[in-house]
Tab-separated table of N, CA and C in Angstrom:
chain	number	residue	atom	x	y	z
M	1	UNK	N	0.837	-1.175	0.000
M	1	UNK	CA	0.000	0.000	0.000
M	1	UNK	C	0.888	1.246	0.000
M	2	UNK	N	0.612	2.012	-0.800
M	2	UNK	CA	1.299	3.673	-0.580
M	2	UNK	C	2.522	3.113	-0.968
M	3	UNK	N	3.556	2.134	-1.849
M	3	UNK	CA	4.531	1.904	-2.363
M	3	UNK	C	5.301	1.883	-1.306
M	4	UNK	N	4.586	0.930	0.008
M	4	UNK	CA	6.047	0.946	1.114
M	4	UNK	C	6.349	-0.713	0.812
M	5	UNK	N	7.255	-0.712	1.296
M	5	UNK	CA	8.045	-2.068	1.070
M	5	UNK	C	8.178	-2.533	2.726
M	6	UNK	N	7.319	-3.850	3.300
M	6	UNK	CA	7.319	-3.900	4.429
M	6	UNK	C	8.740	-5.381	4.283
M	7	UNK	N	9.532	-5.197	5.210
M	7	UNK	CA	11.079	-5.994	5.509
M	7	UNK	C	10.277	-6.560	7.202
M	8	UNK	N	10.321	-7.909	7.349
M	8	UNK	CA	10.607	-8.084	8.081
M	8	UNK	C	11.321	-9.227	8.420
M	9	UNK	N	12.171	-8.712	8.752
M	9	UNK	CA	13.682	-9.792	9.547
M	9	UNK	C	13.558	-9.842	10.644
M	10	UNK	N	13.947	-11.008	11.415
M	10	UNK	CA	13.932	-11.868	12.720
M	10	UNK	C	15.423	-11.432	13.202
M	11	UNK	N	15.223	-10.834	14.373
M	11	UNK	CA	16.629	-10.976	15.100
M	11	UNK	C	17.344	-12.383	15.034
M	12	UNK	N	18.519	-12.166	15.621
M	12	UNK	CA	19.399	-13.397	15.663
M	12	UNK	C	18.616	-14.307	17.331
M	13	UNK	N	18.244	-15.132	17.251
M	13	UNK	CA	17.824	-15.739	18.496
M	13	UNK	C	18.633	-16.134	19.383
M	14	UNK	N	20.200	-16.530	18.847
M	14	UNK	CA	21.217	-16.801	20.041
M	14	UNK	C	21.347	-18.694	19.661
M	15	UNK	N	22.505	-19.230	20.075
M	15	UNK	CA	22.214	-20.369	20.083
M	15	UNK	C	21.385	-21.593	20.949
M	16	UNK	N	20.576	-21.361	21.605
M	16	UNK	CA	19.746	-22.027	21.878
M	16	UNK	C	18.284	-21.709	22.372
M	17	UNK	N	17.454	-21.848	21.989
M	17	UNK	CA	15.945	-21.158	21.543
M	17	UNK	C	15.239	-22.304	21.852
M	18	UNK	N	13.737	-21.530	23.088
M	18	UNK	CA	12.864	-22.393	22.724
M	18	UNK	C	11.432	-21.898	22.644
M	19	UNK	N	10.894	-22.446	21.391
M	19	UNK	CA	9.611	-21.940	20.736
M	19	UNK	C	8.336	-22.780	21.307
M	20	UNK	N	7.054	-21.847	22.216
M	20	UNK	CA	6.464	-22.034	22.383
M	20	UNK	C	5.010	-21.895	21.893
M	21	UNK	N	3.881	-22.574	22.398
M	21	UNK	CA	2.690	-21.999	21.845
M	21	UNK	C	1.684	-23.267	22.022
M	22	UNK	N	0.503	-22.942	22.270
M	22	UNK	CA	-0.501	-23.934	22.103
M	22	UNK	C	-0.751	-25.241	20.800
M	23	UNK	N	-1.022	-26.268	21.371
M	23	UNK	CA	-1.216	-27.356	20.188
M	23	UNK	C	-2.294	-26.045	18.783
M	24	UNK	N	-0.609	-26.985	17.998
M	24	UNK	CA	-1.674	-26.132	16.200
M	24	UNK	C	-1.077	-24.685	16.358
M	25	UNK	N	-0.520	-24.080	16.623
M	25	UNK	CA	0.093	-22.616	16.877
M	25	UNK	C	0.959	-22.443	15.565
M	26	UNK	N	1.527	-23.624	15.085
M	26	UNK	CA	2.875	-23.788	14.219
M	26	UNK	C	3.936	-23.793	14.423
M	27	UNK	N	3.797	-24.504	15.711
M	27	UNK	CA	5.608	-24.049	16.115
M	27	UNK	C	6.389	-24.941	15.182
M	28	UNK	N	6.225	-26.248	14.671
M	28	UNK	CA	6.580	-26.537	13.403
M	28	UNK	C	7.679	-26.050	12.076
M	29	UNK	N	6.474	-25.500	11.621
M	29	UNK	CA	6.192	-24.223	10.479
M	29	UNK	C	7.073	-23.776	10.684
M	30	UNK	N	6.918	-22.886	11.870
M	30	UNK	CA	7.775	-21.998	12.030
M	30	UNK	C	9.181	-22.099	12.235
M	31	UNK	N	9.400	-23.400	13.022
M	31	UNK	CA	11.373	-23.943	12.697
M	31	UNK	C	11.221	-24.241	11.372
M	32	UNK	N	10.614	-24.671	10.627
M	32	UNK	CA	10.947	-24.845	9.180
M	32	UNK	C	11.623	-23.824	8.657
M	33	UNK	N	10.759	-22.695	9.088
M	33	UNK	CA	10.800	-21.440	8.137
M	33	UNK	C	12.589	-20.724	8.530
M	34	UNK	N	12.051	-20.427	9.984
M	34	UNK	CA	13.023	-19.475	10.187
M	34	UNK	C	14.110	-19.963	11.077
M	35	UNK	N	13.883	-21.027	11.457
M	35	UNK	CA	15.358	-21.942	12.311
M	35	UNK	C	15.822	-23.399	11.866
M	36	UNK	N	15.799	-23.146	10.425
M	36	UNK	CA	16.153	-24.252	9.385
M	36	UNK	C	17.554	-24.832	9.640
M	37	UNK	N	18.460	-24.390	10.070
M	37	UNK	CA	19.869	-24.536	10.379
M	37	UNK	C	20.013	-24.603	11.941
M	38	UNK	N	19.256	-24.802	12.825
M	38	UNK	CA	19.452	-25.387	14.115
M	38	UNK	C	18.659	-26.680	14.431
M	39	UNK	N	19.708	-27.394	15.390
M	39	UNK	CA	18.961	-28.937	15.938
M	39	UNK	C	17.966	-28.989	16.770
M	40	UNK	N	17.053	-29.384	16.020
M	40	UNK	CA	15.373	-29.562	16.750
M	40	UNK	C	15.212	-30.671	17.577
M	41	UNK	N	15.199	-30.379	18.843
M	41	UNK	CA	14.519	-30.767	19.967
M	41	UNK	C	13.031	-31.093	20.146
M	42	UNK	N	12.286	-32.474	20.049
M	42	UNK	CA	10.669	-31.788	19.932
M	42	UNK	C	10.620	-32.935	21.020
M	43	UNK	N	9.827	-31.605	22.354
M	43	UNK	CA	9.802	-32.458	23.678
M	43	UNK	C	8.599	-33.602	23.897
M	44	UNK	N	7.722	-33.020	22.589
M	44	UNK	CA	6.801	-33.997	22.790
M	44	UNK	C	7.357	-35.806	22.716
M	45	UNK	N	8.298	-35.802	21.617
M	45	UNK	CA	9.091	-37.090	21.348
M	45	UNK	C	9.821	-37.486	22.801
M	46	UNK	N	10.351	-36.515	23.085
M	46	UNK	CA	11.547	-36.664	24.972
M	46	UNK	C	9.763	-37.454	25.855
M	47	UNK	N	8.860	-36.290	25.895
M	47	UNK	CA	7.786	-36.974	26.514
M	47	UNK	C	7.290	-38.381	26.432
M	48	UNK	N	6.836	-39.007	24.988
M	48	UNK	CA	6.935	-40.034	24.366
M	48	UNK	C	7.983	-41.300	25.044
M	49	UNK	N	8.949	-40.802	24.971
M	49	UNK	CA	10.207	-41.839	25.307
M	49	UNK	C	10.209	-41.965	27.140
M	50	UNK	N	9.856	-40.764	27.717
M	50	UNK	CA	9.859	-41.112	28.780
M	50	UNK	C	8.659	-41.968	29.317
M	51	UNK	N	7.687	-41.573	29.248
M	51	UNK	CA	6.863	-41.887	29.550
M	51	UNK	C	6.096	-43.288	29.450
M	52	UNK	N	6.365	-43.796	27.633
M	52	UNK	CA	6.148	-44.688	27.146
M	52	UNK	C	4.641	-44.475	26.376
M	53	UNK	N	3.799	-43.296	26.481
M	53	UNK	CA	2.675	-43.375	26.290
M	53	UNK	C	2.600	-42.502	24.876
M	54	UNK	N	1.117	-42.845	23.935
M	54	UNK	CA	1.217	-42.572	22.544
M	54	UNK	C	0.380	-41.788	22.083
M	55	UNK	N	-1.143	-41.796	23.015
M	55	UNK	CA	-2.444	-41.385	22.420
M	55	UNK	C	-2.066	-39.465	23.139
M	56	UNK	N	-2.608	-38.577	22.140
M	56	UNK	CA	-2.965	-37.041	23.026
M	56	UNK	C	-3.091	-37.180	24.344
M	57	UNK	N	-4.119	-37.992	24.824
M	57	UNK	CA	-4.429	-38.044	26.002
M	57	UNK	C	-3.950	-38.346	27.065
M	58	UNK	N	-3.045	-39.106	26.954
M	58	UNK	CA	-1.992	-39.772	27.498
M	58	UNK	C	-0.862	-39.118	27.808
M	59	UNK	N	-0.589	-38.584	26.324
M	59	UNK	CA	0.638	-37.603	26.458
M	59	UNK	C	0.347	-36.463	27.350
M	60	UNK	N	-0.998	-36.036	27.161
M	60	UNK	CA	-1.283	-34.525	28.429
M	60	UNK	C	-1.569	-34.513	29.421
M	61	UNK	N	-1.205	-35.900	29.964
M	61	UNK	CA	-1.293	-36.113	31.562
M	61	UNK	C	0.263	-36.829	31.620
M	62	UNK	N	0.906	-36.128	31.907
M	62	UNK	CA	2.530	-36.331	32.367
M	62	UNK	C	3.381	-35.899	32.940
M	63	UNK	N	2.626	-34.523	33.470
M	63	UNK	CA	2.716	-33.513	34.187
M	63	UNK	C	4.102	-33.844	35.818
M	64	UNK	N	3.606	-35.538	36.000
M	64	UNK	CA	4.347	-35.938	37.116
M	64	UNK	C	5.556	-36.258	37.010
M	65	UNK	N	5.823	-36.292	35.369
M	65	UNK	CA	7.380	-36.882	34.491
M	65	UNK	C	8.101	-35.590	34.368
M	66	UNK	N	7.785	-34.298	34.814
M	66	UNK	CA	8.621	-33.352	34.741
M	66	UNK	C	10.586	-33.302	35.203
M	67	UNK	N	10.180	-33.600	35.793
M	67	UNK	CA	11.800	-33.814	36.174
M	67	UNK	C	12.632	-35.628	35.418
M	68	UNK	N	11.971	-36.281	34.947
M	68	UNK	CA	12.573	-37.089	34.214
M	68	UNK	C	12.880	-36.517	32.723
M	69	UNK	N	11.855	-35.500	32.246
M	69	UNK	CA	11.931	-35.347	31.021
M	69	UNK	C	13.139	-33.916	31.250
M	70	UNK	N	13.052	-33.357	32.437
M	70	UNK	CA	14.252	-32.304	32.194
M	70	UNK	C	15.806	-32.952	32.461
M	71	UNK	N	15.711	-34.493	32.785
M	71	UNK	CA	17.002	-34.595	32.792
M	71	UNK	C	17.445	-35.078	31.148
M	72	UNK	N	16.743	-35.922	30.681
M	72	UNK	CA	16.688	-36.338	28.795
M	72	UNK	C	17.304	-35.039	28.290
M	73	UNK	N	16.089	-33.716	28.614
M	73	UNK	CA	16.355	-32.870	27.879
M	73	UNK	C	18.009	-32.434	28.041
M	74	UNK	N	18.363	-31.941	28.997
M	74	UNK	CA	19.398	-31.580	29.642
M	74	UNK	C	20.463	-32.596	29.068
M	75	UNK	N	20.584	-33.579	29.022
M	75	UNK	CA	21.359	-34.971	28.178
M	75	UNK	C	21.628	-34.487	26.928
M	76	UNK	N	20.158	-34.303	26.381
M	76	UNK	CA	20.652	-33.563	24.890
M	76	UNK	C	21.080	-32.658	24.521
M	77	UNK	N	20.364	-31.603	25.417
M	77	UNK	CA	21.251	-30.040	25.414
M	77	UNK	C	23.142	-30.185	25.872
M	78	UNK	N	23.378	-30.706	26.632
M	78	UNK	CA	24.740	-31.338	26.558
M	78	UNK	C	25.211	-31.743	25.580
M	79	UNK	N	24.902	-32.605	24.875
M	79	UNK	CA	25.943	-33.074	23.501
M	79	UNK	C	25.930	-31.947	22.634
M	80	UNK	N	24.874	-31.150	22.158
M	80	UNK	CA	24.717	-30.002	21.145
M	80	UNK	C	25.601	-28.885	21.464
M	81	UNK	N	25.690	-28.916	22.719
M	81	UNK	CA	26.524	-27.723	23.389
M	81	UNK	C	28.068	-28.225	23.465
M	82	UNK	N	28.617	-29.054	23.496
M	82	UNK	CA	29.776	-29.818	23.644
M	82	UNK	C	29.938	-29.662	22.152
M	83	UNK	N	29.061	-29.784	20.981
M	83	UNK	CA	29.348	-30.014	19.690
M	83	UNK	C	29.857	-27.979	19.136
M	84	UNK	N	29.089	-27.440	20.116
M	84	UNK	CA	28.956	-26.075	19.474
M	84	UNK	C	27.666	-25.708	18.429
M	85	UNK	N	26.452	-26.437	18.565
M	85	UNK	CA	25.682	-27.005	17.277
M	85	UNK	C	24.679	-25.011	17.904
M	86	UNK	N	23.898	-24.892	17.076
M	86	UNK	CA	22.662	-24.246	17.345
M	86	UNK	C	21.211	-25.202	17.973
M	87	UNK	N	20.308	-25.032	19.009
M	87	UNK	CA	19.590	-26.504	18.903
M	87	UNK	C	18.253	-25.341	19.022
M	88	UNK	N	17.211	-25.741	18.817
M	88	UNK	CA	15.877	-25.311	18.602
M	88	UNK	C	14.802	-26.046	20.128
M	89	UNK	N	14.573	-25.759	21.430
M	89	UNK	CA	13.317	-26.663	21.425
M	89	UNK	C	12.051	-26.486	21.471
M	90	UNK	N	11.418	-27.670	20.985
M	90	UNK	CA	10.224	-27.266	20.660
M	90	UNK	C	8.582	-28.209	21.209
M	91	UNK	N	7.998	-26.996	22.322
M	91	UNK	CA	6.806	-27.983	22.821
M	91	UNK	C	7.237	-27.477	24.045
M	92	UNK	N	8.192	-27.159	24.630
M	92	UNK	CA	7.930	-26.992	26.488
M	92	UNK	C	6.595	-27.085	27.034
M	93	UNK	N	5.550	-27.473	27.835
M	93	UNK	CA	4.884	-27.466	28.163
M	93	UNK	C	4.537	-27.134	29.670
M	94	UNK	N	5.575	-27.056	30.362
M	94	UNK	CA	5.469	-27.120	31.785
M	94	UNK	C	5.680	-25.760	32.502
M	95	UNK	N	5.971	-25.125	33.324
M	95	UNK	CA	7.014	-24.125	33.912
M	95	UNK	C	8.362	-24.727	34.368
M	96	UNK	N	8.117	-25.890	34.910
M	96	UNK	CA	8.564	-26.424	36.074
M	96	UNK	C	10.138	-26.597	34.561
M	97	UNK	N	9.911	-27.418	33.423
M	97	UNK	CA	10.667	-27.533	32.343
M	97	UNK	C	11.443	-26.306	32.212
M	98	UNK	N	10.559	-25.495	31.780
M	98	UNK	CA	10.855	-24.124	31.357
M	98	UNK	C	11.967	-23.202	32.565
M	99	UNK	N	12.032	-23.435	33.668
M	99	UNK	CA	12.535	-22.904	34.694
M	99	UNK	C	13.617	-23.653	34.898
M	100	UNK	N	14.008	-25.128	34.571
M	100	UNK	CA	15.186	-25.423	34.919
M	100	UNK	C	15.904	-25.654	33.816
M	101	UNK	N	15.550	-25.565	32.438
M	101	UNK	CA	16.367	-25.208	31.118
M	101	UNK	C	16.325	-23.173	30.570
M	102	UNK	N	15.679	-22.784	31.770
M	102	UNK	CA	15.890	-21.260	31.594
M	102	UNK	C	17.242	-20.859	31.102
M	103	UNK	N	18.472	-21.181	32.075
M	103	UNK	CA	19.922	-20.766	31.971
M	103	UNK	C	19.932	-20.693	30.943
M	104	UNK	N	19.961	-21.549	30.410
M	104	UNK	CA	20.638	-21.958	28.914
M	104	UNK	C	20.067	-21.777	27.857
M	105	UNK	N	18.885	-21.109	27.936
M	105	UNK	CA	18.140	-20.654	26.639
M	105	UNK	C	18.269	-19.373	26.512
M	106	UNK	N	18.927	-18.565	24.986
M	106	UNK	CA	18.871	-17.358	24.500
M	106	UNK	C	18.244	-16.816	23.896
M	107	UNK	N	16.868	-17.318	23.599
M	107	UNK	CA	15.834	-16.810	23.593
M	107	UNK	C	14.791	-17.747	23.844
M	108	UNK	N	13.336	-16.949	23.963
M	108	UNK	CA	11.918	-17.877	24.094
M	108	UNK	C	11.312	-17.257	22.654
M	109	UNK	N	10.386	-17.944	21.931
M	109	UNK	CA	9.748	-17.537	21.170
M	109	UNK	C	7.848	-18.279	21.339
M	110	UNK	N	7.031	-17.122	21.775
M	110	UNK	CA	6.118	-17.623	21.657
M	110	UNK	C	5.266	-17.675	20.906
M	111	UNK	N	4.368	-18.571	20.095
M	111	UNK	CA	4.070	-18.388	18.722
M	111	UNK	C	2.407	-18.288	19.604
M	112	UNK	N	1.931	-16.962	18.951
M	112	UNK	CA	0.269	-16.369	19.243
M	112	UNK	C	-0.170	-16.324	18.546
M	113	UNK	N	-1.592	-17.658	18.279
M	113	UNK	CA	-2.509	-17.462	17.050
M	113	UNK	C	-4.143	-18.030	17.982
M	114	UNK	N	-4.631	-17.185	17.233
M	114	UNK	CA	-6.033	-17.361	17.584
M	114	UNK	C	-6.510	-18.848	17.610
M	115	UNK	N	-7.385	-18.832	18.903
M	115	UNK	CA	-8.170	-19.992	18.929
M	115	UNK	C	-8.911	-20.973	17.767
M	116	UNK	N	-9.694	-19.901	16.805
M	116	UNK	CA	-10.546	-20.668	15.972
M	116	UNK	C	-9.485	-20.969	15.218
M	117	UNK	N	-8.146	-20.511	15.104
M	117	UNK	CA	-7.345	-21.017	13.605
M	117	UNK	C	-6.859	-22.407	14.124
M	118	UNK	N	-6.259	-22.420	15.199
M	118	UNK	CA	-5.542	-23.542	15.671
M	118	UNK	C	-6.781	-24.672	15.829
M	119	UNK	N	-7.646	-24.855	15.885
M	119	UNK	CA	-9.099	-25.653	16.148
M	119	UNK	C	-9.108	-26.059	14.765
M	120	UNK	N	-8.823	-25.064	13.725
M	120	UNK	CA	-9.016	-25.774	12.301
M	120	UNK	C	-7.917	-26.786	11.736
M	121	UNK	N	-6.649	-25.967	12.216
M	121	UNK	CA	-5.667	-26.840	12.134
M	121	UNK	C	-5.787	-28.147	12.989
M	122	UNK	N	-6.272	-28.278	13.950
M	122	UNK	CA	-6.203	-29.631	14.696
M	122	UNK	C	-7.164	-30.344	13.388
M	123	UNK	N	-8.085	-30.014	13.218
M	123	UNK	CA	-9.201	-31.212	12.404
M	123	UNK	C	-8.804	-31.387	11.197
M	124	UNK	N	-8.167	-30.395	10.324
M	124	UNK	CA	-7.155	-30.995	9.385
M	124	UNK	C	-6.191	-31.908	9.233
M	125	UNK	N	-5.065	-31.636	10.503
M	125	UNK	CA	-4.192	-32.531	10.771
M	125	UNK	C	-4.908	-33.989	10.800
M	126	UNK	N	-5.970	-34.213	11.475
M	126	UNK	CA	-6.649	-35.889	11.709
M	126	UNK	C	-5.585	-36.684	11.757
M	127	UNK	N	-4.457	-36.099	12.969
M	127	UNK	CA	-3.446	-37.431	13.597
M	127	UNK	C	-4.475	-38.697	14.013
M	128	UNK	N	-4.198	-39.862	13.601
M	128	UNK	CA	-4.537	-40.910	14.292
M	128	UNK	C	-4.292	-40.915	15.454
M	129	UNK	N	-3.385	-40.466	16.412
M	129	UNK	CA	-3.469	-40.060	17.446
M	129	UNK	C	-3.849	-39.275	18.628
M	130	UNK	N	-4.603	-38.184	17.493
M	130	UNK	CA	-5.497	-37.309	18.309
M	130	UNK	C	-7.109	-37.761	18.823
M	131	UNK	N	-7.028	-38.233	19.901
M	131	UNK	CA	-7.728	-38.840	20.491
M	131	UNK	C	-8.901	-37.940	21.446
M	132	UNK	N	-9.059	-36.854	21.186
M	132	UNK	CA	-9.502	-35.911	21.745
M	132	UNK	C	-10.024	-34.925	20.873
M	133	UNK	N	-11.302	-34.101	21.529
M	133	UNK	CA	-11.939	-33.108	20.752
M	133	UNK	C	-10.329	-31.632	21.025
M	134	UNK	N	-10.478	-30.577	19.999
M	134	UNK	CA	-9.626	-29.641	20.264
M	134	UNK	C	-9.612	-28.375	21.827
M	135	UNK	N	-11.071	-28.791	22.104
M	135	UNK	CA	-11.216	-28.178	23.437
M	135	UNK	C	-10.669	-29.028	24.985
M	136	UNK	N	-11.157	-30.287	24.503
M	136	UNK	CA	-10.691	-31.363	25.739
M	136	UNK	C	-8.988	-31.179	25.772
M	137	UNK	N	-8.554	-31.045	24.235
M	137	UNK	CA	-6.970	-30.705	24.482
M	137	UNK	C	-6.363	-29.330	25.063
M	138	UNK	N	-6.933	-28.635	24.403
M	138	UNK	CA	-7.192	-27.548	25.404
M	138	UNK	C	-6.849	-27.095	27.178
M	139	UNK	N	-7.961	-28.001	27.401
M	139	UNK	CA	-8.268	-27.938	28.630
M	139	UNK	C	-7.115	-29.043	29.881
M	140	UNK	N	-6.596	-30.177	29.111
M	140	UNK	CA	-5.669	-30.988	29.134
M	140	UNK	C	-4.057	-30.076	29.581
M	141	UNK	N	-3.762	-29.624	28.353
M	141	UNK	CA	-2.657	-28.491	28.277
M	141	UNK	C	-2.715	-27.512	29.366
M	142	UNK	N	-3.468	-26.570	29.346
M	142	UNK	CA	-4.022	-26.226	30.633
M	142	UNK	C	-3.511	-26.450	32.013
M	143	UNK	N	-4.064	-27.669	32.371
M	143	UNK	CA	-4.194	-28.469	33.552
M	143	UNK	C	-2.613	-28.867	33.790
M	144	UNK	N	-1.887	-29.056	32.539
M	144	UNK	CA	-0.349	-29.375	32.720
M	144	UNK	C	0.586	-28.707	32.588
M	145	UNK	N	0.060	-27.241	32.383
M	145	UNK	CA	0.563	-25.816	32.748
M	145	UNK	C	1.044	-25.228	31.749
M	146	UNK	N	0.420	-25.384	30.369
M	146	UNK	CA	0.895	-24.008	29.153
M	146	UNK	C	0.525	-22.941	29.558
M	147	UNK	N	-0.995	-22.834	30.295
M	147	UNK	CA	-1.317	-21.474	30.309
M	147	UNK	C	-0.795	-20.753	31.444
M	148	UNK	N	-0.523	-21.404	32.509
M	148	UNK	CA	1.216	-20.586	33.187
M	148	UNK	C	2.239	-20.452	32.484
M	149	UNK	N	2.881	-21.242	31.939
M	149	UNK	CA	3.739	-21.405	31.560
M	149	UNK	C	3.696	-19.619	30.299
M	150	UNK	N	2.825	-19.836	29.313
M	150	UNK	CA	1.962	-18.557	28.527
M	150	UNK	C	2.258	-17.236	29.278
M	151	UNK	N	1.433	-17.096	30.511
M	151	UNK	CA	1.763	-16.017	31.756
M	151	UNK	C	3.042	-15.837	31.787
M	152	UNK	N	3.828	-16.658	32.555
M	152	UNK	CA	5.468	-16.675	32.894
M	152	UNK	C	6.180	-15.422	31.928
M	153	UNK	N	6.154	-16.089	30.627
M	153	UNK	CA	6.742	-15.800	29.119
M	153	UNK	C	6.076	-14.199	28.881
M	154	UNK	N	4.871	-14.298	29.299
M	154	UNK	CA	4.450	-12.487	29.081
M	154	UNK	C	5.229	-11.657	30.058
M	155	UNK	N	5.189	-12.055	31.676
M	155	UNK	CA	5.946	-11.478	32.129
M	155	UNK	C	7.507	-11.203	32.003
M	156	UNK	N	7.934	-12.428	31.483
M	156	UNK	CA	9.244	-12.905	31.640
M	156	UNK	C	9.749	-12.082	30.311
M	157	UNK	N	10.486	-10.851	30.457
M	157	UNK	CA	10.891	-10.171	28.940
M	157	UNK	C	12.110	-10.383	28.684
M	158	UNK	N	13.151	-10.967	28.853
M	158	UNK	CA	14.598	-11.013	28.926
M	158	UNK	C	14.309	-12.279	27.924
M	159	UNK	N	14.644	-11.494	26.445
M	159	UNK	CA	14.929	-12.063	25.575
M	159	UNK	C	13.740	-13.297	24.979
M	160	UNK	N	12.430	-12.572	25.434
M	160	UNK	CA	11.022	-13.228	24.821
M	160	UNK	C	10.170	-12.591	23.942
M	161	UNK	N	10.318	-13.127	22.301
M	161	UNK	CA	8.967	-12.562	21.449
M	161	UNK	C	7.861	-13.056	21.770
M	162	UNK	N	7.465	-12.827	21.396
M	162	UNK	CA	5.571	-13.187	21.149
M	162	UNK	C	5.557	-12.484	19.247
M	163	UNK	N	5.180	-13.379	18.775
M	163	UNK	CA	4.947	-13.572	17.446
M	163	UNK	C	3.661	-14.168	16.766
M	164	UNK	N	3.197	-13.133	16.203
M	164	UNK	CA	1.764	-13.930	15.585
M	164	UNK	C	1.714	-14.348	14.287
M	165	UNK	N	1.471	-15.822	14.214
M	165	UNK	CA	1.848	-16.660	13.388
M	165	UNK	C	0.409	-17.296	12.866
């Protein structure tokens, strides 16, 4: 409009970043896009392995595996860091996570998209594994502390976007 030319470039995030946001947000997408050259971490898989469990539902009650899944994580963040690598993670879900891999993260990125979009994206996706309506997940996530975790990250400004995606 009016012959402006809109630029927008992403700061440098630092080498180790972790991108948050509600199921369906794109946090995905979004390492595709713009953190193509760092090692992706996706905690839902660390969750998976710890836990042993497969269905949504399952996975969003694990809340009690917090400290098993921050030592995995922490395992991996070790070798990447020993390598010198860039690493990406992606899915934190907890505070309790988020607070004891704080140190070591140089940035947070939280990805903010409206409710009805992410609801469409869930029923598209039709994971065989999504075992749940998009509100019951919702409400799941919730209960296992994104939406603290959400809070934290608004307050918490030392080196946190919020990005609407």
């Amino acid at each position: 409009e009016n012959g402006a030319e809109v630029i927008r470039e992403l700061p440098d995030f630092g080498k180790i970043v972790g991108v948050y946001g509600w199921p369906c947000s794109g946090k995905d997408t979004f390492i595709k896009a713009h953190l193509g050259d760092y090692h992706e971490i996706v905690v839902s898989d660390v969750v998976r392995e710890v836990s042993k469990e497969t269905s949504t539902q399952e996975l969003a009650q694990t809340g009690d595996l917090h400290q098993k899944i921050v030592e995995k994580l922490d395992f991996l963040l070790a070798a990447y860091r020993t390598d010198d690598k860039k690493v990406v993670i992606n899915g934190i879900r907890q505070v309790e996570i988020f607070d004891a891999l704080r140190p070591f993260l140089n940035s947070n990125i939280w990805l903010d998209v409206p409710y009805s979009e992410r609801e469409a994206r869930y029923i598209l996706r039709a994971r065989e594994s999504d075992d749940l309506s998009y509100e019951e997940l919702m409400d799941l996530n919730a209960e296992l502390g994104l939406e603290a975790l959400e809070k934290k990250l608004e307050v918490y400004h030392y080196n946190t976007y919020k990005i609407e995606n």
